[in-house]
PDB file of C-alpha atoms in Angstrom:
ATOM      1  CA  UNK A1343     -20.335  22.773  38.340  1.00 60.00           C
ATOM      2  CA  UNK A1344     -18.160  25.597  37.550  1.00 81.00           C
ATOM      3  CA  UNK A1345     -17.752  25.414  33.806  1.00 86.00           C
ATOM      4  CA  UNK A1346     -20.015  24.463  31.168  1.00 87.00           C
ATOM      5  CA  UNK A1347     -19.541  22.019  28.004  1.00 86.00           C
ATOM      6  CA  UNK A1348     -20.787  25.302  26.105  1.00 87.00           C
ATOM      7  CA  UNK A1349     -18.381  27.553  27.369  1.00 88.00           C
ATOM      8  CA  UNK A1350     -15.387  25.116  26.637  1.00 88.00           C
ATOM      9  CA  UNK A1351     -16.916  24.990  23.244  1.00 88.00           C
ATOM     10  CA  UNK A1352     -17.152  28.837  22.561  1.00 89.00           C
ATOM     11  CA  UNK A1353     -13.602  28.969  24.162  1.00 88.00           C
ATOM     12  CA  UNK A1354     -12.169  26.134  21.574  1.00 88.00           C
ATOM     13  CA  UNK A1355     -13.989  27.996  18.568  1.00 89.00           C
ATOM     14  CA  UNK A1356     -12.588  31.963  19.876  1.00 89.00           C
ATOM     15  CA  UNK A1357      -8.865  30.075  20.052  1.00 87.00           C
ATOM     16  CA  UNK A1358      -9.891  28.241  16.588  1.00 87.00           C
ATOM     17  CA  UNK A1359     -10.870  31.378  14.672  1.00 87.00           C
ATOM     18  CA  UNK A1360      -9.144  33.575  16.546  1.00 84.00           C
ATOM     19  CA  UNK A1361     -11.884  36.201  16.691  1.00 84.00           C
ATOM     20  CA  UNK A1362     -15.138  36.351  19.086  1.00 87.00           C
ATOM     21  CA  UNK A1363     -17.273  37.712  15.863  1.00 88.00           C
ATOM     22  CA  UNK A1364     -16.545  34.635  13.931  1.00 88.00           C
ATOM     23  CA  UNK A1365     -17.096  32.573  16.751  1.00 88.00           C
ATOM     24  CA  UNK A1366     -20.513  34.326  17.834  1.00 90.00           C
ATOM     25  CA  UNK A1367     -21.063  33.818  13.951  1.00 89.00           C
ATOM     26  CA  UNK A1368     -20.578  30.024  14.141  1.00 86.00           C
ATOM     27  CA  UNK A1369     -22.577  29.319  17.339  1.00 87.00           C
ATOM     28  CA  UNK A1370     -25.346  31.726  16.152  1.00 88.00           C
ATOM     29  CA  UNK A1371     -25.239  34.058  19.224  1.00 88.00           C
ATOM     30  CA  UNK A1372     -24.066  37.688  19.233  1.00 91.00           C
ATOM     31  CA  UNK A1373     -20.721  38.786  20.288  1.00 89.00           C
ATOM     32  CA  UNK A1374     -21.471  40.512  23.783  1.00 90.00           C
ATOM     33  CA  UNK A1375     -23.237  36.937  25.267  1.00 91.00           C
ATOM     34  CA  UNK A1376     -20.670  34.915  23.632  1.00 90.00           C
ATOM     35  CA  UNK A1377     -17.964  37.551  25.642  1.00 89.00           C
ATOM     36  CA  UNK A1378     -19.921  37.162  28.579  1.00 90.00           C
ATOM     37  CA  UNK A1379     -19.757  33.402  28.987  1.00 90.00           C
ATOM     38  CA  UNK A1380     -16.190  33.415  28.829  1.00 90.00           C
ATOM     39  CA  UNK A1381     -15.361  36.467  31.498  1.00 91.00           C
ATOM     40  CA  UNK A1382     -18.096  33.982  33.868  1.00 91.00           C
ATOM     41  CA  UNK A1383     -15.945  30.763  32.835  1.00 90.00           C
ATOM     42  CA  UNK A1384     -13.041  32.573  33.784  1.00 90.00           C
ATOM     43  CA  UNK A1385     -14.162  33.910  36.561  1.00 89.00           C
ATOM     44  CA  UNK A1386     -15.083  30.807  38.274  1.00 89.00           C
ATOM     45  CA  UNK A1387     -11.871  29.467  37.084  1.00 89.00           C
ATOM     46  CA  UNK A1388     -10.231  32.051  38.783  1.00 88.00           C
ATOM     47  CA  UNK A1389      -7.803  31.343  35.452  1.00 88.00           C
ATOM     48  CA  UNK A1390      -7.076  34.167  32.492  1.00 90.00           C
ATOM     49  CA  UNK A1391      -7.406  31.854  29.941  1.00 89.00           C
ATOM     50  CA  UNK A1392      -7.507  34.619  26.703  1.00 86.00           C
ATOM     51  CA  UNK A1393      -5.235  37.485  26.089  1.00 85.00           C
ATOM     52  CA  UNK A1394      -5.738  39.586  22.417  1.00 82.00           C
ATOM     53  CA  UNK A1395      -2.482  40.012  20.863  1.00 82.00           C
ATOM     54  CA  UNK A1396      -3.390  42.783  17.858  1.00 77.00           C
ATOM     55  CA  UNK A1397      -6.768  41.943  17.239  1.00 76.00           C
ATOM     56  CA  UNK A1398      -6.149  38.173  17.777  1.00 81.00           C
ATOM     57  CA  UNK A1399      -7.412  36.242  20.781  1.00 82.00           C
ATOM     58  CA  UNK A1400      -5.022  33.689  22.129  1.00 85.00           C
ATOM     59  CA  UNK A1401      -4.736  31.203  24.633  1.00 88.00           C
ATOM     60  CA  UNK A1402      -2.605  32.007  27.811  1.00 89.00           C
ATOM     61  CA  UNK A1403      -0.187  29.669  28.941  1.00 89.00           C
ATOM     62  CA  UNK A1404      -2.951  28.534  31.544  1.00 89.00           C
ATOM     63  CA  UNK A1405      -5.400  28.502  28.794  1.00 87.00           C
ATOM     64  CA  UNK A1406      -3.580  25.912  26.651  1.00 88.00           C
ATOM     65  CA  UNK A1407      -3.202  23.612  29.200  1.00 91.00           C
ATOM     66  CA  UNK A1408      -6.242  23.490  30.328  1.00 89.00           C
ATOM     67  CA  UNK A1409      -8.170  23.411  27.030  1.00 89.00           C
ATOM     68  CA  UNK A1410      -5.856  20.889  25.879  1.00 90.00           C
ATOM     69  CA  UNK A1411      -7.346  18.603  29.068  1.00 89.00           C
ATOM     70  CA  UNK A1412     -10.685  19.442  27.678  1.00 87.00           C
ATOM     71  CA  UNK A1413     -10.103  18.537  24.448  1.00 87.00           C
ATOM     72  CA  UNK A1414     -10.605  14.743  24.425  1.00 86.00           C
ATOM     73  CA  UNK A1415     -14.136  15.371  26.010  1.00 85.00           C
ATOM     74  CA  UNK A1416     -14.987  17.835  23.406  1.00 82.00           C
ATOM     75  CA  UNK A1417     -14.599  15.744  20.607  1.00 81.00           C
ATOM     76  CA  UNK A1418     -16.020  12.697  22.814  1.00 80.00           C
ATOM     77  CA  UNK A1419     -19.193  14.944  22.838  1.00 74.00           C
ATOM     78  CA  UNK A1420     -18.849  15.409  18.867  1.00 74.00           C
ATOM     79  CA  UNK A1421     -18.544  12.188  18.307  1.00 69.00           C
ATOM     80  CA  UNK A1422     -21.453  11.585  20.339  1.00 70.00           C
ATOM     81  CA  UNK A1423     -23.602  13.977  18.234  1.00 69.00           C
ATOM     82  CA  UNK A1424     -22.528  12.757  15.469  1.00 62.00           C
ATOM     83  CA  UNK A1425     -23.272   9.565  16.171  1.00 65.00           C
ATOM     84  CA  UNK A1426     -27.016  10.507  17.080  1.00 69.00           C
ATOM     85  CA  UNK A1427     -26.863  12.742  13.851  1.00 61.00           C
ATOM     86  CA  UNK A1428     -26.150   8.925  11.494  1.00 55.00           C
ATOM     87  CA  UNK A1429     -29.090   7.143  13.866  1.00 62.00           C
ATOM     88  CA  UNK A1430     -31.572   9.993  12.878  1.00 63.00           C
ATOM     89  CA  UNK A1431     -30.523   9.352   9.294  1.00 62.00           C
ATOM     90  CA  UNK A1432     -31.403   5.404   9.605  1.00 59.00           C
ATOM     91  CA  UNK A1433     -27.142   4.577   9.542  1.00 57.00           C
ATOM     92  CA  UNK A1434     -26.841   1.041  11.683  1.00 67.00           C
ATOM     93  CA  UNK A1435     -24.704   1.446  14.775  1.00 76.00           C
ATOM     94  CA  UNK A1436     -22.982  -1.763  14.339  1.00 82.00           C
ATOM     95  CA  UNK A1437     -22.124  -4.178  11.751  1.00 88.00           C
ATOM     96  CA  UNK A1438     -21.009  -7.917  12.661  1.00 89.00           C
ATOM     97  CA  UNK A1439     -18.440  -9.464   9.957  1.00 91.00           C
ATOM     98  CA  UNK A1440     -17.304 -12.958  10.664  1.00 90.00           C
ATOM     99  CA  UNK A1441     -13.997 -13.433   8.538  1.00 91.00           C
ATOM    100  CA  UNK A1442     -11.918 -16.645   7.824  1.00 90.00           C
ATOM    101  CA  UNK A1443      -8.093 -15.970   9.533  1.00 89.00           C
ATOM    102  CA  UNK A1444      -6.791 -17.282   5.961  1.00 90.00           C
ATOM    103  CA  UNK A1445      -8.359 -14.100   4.389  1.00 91.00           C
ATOM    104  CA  UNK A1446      -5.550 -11.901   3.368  1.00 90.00           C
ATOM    105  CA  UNK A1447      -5.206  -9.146   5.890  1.00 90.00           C
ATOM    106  CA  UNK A1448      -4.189  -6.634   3.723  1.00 89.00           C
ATOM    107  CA  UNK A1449      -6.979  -6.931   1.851  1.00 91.00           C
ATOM    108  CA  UNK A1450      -9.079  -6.816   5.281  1.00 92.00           C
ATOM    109  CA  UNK A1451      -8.118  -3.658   6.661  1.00 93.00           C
ATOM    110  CA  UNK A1452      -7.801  -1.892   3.322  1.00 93.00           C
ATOM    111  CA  UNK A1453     -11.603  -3.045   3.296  1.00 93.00           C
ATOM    112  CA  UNK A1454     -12.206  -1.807   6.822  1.00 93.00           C
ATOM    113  CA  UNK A1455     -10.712   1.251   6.073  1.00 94.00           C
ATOM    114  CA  UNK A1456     -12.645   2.369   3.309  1.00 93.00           C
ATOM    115  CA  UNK A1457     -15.556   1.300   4.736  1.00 92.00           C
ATOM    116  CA  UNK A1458     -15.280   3.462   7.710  1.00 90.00           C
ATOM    117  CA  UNK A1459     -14.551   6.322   5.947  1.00 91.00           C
ATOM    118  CA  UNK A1460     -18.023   5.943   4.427  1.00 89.00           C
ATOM    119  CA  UNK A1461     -19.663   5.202   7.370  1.00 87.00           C
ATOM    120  CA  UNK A1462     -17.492   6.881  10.624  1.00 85.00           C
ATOM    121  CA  UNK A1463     -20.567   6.161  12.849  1.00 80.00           C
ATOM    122  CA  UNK A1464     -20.911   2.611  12.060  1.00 85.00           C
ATOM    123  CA  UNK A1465     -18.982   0.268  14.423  1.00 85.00           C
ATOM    124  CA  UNK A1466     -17.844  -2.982  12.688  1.00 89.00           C
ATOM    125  CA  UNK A1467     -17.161  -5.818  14.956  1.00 90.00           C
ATOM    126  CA  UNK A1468     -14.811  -8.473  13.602  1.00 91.00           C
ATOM    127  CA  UNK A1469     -14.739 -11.788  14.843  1.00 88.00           C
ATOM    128  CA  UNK A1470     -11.748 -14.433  13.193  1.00 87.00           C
ATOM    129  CA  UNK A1471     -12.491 -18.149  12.551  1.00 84.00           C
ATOM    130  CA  UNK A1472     -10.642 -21.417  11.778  1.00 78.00           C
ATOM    131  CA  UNK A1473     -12.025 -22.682   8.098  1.00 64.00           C
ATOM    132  CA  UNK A1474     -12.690 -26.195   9.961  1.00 52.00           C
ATOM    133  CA  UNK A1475     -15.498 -24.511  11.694  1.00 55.00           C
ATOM    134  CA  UNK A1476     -19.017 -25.619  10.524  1.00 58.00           C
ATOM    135  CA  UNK A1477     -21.522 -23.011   9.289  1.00 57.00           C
ATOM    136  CA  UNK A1478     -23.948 -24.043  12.167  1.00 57.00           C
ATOM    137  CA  UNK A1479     -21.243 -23.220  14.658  1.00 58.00           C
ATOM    138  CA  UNK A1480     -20.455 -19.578  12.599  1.00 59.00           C
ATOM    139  CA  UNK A1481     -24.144 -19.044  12.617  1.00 59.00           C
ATOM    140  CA  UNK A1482     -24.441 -18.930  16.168  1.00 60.00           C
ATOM    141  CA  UNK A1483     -22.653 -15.974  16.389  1.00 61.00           C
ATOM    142  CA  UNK A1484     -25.573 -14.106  14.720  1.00 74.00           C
ATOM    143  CA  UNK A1485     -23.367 -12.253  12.338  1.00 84.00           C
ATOM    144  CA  UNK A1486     -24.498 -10.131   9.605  1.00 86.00           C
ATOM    145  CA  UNK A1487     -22.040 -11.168   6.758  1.00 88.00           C
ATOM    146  CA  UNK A1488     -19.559 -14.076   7.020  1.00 88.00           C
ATOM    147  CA  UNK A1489     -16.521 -15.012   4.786  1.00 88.00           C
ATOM    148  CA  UNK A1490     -15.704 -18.608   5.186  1.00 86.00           C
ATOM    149  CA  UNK A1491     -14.449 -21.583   3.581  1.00 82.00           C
ATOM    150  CA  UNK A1492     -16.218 -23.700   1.486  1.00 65.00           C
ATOM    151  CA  UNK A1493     -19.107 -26.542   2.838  1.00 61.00           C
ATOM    152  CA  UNK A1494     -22.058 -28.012   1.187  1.00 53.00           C
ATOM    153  CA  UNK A1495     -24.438 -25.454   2.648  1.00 54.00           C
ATOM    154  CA  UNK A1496     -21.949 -22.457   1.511  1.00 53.00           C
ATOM    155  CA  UNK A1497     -21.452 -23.511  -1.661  1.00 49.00           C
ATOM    156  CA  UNK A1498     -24.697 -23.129  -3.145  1.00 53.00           C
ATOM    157  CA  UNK A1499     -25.970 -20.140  -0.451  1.00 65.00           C
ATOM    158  CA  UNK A1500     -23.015 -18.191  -0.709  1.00 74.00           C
ATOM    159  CA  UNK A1501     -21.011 -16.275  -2.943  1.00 83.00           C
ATOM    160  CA  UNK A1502     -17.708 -17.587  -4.572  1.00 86.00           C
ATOM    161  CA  UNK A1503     -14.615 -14.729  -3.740  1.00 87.00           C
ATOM    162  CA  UNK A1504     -11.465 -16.116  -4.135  1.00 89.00           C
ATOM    163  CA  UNK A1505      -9.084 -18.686  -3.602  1.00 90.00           C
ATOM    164  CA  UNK A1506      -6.341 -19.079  -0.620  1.00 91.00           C
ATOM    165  CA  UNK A1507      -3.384 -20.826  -1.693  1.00 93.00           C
ATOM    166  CA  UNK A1508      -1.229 -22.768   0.663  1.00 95.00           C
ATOM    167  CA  UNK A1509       1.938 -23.730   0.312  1.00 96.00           C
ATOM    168  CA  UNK A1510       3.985 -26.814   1.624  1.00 96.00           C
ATOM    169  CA  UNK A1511       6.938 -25.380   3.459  1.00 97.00           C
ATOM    170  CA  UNK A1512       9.490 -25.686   6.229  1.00 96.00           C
ATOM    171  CA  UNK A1513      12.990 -24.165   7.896  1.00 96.00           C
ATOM    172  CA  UNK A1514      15.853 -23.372   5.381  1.00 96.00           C
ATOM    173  CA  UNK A1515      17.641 -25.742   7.655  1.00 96.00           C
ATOM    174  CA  UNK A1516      15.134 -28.139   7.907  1.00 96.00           C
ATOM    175  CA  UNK A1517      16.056 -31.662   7.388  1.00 95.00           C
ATOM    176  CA  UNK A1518      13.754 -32.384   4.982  1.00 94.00           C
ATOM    177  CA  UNK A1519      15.631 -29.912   2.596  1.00 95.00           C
ATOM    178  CA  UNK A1520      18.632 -31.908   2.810  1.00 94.00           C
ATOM    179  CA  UNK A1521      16.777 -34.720   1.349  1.00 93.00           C
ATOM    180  CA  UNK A1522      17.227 -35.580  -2.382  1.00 93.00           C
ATOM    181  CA  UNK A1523      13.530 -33.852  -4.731  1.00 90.00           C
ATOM    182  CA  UNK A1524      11.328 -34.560  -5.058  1.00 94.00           C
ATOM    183  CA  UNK A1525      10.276 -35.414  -1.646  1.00 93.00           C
ATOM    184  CA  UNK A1526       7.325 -38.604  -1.284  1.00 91.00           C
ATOM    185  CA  UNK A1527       5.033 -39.182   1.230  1.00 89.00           C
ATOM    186  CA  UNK A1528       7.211 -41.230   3.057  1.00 89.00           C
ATOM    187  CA  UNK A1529      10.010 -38.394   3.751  1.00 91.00           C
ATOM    188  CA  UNK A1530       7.405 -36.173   4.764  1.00 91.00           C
ATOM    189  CA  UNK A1531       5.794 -39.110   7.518  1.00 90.00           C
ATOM    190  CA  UNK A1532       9.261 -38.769   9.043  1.00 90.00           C
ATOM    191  CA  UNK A1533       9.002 -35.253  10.598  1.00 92.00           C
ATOM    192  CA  UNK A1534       6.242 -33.501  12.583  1.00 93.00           C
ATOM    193  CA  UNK A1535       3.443 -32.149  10.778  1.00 94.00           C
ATOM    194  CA  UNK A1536       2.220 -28.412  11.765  1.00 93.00           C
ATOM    195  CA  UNK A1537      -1.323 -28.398  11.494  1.00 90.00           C
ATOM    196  CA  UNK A1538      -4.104 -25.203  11.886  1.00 86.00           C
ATOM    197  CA  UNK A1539      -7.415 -27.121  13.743  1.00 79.00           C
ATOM    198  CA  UNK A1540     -10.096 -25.296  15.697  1.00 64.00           C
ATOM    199  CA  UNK A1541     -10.416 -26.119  19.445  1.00 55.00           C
ATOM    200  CA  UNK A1542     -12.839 -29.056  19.129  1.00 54.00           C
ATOM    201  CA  UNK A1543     -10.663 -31.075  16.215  1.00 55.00           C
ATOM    202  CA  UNK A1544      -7.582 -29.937  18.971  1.00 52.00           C
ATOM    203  CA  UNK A1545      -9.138 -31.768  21.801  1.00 52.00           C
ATOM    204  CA  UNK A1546     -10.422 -34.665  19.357  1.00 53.00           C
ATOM    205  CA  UNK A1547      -8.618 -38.209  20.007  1.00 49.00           C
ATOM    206  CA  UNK A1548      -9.939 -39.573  16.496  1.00 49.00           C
ATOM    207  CA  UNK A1549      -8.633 -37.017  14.149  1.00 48.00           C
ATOM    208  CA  UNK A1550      -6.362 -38.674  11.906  1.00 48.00           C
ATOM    209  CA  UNK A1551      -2.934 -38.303  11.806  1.00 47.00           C
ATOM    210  CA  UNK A1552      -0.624 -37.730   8.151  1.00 50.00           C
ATOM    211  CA  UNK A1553       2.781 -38.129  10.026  1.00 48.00           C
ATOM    212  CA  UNK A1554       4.605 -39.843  12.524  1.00 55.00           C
ATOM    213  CA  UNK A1555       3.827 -36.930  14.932  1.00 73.00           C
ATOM    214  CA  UNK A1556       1.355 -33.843  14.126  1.00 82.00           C
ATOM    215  CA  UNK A1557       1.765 -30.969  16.282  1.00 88.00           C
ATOM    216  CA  UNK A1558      -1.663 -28.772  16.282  1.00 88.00           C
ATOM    217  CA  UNK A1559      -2.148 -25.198  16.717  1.00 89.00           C
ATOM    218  CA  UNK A1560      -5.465 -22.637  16.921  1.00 85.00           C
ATOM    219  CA  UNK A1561      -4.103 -20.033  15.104  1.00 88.00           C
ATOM    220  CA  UNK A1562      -2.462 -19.077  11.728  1.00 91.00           C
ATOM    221  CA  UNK A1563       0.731 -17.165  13.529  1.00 93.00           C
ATOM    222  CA  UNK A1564       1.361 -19.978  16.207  1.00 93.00           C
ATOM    223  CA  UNK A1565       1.980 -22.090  13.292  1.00 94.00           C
ATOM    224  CA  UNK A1566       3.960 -20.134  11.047  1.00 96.00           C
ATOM    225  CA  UNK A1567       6.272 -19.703  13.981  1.00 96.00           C
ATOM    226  CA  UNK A1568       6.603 -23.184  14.683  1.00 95.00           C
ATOM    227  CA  UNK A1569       7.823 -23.660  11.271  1.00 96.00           C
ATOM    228  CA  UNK A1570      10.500 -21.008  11.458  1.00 96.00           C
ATOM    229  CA  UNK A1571      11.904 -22.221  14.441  1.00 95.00           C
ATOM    230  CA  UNK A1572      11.811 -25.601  13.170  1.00 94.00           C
ATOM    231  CA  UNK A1573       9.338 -27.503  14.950  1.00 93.00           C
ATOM    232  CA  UNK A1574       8.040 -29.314  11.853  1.00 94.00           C
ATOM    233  CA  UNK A1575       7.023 -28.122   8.655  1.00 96.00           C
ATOM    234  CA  UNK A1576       3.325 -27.838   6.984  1.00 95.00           C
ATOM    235  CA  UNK A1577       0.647 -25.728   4.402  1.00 95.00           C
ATOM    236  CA  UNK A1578       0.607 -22.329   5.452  1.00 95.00           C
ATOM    237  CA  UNK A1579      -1.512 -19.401   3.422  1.00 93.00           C
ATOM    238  CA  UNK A1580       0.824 -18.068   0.466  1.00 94.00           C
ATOM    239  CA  UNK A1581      -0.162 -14.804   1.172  1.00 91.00           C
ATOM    240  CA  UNK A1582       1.253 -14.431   4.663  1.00 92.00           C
ATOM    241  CA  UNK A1583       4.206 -16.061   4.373  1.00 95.00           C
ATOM    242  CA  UNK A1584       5.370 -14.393   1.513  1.00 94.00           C
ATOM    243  CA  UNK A1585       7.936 -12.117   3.564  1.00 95.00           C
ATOM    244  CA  UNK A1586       9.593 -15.269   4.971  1.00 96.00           C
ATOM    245  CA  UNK A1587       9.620 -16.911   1.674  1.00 96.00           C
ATOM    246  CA  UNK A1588      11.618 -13.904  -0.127  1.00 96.00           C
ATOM    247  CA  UNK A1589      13.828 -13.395   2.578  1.00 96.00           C
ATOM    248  CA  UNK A1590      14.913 -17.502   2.200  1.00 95.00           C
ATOM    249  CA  UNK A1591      13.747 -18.014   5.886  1.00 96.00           C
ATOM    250  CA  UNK A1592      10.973 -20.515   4.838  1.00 96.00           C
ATOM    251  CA  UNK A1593      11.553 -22.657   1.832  1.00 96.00           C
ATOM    252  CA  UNK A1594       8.984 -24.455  -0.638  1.00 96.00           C
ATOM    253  CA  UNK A1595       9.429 -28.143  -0.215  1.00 96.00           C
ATOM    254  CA  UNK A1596      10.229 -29.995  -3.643  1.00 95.00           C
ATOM    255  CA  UNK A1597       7.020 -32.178  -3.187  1.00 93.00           C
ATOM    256  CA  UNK A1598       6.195 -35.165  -5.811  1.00 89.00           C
ATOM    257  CA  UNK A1599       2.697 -34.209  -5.681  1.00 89.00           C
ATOM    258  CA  UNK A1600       0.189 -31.345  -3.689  1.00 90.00           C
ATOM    259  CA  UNK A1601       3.104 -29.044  -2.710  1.00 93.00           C
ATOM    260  CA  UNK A1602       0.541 -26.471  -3.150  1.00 93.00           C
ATOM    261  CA  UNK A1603      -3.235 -26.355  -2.263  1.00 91.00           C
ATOM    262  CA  UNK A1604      -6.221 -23.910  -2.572  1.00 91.00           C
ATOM    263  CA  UNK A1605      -9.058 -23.186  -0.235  1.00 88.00           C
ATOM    264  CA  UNK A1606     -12.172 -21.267  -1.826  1.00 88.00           C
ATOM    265  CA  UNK A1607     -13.875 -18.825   0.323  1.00 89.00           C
ATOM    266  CA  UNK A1608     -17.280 -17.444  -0.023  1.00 88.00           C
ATOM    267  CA  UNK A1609     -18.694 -14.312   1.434  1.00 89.00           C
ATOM    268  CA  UNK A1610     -22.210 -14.999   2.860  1.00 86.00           C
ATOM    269  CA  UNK A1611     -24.887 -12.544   4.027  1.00 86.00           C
ATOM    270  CA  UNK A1612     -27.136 -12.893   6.983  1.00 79.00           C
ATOM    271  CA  UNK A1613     -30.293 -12.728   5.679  1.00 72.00           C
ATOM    272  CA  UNK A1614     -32.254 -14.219   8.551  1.00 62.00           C
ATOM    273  CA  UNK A1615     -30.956 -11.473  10.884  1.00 54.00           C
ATOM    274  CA  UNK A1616     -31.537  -8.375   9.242  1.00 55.00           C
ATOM    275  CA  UNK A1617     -32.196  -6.961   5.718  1.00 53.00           C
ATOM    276  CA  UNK A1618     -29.344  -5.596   3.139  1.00 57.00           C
ATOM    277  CA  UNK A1619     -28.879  -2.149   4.320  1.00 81.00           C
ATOM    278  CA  UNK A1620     -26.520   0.415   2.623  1.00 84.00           C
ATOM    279  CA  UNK A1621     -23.816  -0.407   4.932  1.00 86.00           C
ATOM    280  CA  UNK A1622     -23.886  -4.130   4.464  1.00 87.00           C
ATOM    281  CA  UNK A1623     -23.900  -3.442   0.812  1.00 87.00           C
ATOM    282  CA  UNK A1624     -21.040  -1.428   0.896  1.00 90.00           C
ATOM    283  CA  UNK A1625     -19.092  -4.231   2.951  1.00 91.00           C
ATOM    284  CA  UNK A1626     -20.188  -6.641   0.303  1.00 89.00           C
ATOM    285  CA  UNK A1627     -19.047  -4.696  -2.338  1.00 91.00           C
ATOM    286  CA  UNK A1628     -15.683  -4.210  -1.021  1.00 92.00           C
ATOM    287  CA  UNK A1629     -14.957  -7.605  -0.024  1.00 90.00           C
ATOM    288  CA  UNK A1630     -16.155  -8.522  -3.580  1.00 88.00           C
ATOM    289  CA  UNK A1631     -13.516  -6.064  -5.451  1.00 85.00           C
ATOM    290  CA  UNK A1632     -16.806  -4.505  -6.639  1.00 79.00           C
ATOM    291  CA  UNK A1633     -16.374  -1.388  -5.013  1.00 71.00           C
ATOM    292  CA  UNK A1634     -12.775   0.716  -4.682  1.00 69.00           C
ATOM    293  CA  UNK A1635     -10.865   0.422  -2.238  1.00 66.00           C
ATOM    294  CA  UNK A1636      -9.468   4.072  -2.867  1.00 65.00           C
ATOM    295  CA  UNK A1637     -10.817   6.858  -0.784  1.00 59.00           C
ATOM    296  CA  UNK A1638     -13.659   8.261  -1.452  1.00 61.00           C
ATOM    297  CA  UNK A1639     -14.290  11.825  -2.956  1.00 52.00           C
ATOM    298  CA  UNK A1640     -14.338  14.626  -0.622  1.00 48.00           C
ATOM    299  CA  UNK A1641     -17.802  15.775  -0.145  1.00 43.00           C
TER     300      UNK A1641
END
């Protein structure tokens, strides 16, 4: 090897400070061994990598681009210390959060957000369910908090967050909007019915059906876009829709009865897996509202 990680280093911090002393300063060495690993780097480069304009060290053309190169493995090497720095200090490496795809996702990521700029070192991986899934099935994948949709078991286990509306709507040019309001259960048995099952309720042959034909789908965004193109109309979560609803694209349908309907979600925590850490904590006190979702203070 011709180069060192160290002598990229010292280079990045003499280019950074612009001065060797500093730079000695900040890798507590002196000046004339800090100077001497970068004539040997540059030597075995056969590159000129610094020039001193006034009493300023800069990069030479050469120089940039080649510390530019080594700059993603620099700060790969950071992150790597930095990482080992948060496991000395007892920080988890990774977090598990099972989340409901009705969840709002604004919410979510504002959530995410915050928390990783609390805990940089902390890998959260995010897996998204159906709300037909069954808590057995959810526990299986050995997360460390879940936010799901009410059962028996969640109700009195888990804690009560919020509650996901859903709205009854189809196509602006739908035909059931040409239809004289309110609209019975009868009108609505006419058209295709866009429903949101998991893969198991997909594949089932004696799920019930509420109209003359029910079109299924795994996710939330496969069936909001069958209802704008359309395809039938159904209950899709108020909160996502809300764009296509303003703009006129999607239209409430003037239902006699249960044109709207809310599903309560509770946020759960492993317990069996692993005690309440600081990090789960925090997670639970963001998804509650407990905690703000503002940055945090600058250290």
């Amino acid at each position: 090897m011709k180069t060192t990680l160290e002598q990229w280093q010292l280079l990045q911090a003499v280019v950074h400070y612009g001065s060797f002393a500093r730079a000695a300063e900040e890798f507590n060495r002196s000046q004339s061994s800090l100077s001497y690993q970068l004539t040997l780097m540059q030597e075995r480069l056969g590159v000129s990598l610094l020039t001193i304009v006034g009493r300023k060290a800069e990069l030479t053309p050469e120089g940039q681009q080649l510390l530019a190169q080594a700059q993603p493995l620099l700060q790969g090497f950071l992150t790597l210390e930095n990482r080992a720095a948060a496991l000395k200090r007892g920080e988890r490496a990774r977090l598990d959060l099972v989340v409901d795809s009705i969840f709002p996702k604004s919410t979510l990521f504002n959530v995410l957000r915050r928390f990783q700029q609390t805990y940089p070192m902390t890998q959260v991986h995010l897996t998204e369910v159906l709300r037909s899934e069954r808590l057995s099935d959810l526990k299986s994948r050995e997360a460390d908090v879940y936010l799901v949709t009410q059962s028996e078991e969640v109700a009195t286990s888990g804690k009560a967050l919020m509650g996901v509306t859903f709205v009854a709507v189809a196509h602006r040019e739908h035909p059931l909007l040409q239809l004289p309001a309110p609209l019975s259960r009868d009108d609505l048995a006419r058209y295709p019915l866009i429903e949101i099952v998991d893969r198991v309720q997909q594949q089932s042959h004696s799920r019930p059906f509420a109209a003359a034909e029910s079109w299924t789908f795994t996710t939330i965004e496969a069936a909001i876009e069958a209802i704008v193109h359309g395809v039938g109309y159904g209950w899709l979560p108020e909160d996502q829709i809300q764009p296509l609803i303003a703009s006129g694209e999607l239209l409430p349908l003037p239902l006699v009865q249960g044109s709207r309907r809310t599903t309560q979600l509770y946020l759960l925590v492993n317990e069996a897996r692993d005690v309440a850490d600081k990090e789960i904590e925090l997670l639970v006190a963001l998804l509650s509202g407990e905690e703000s979702l503002k940055s945090p203070p600058a250290p």
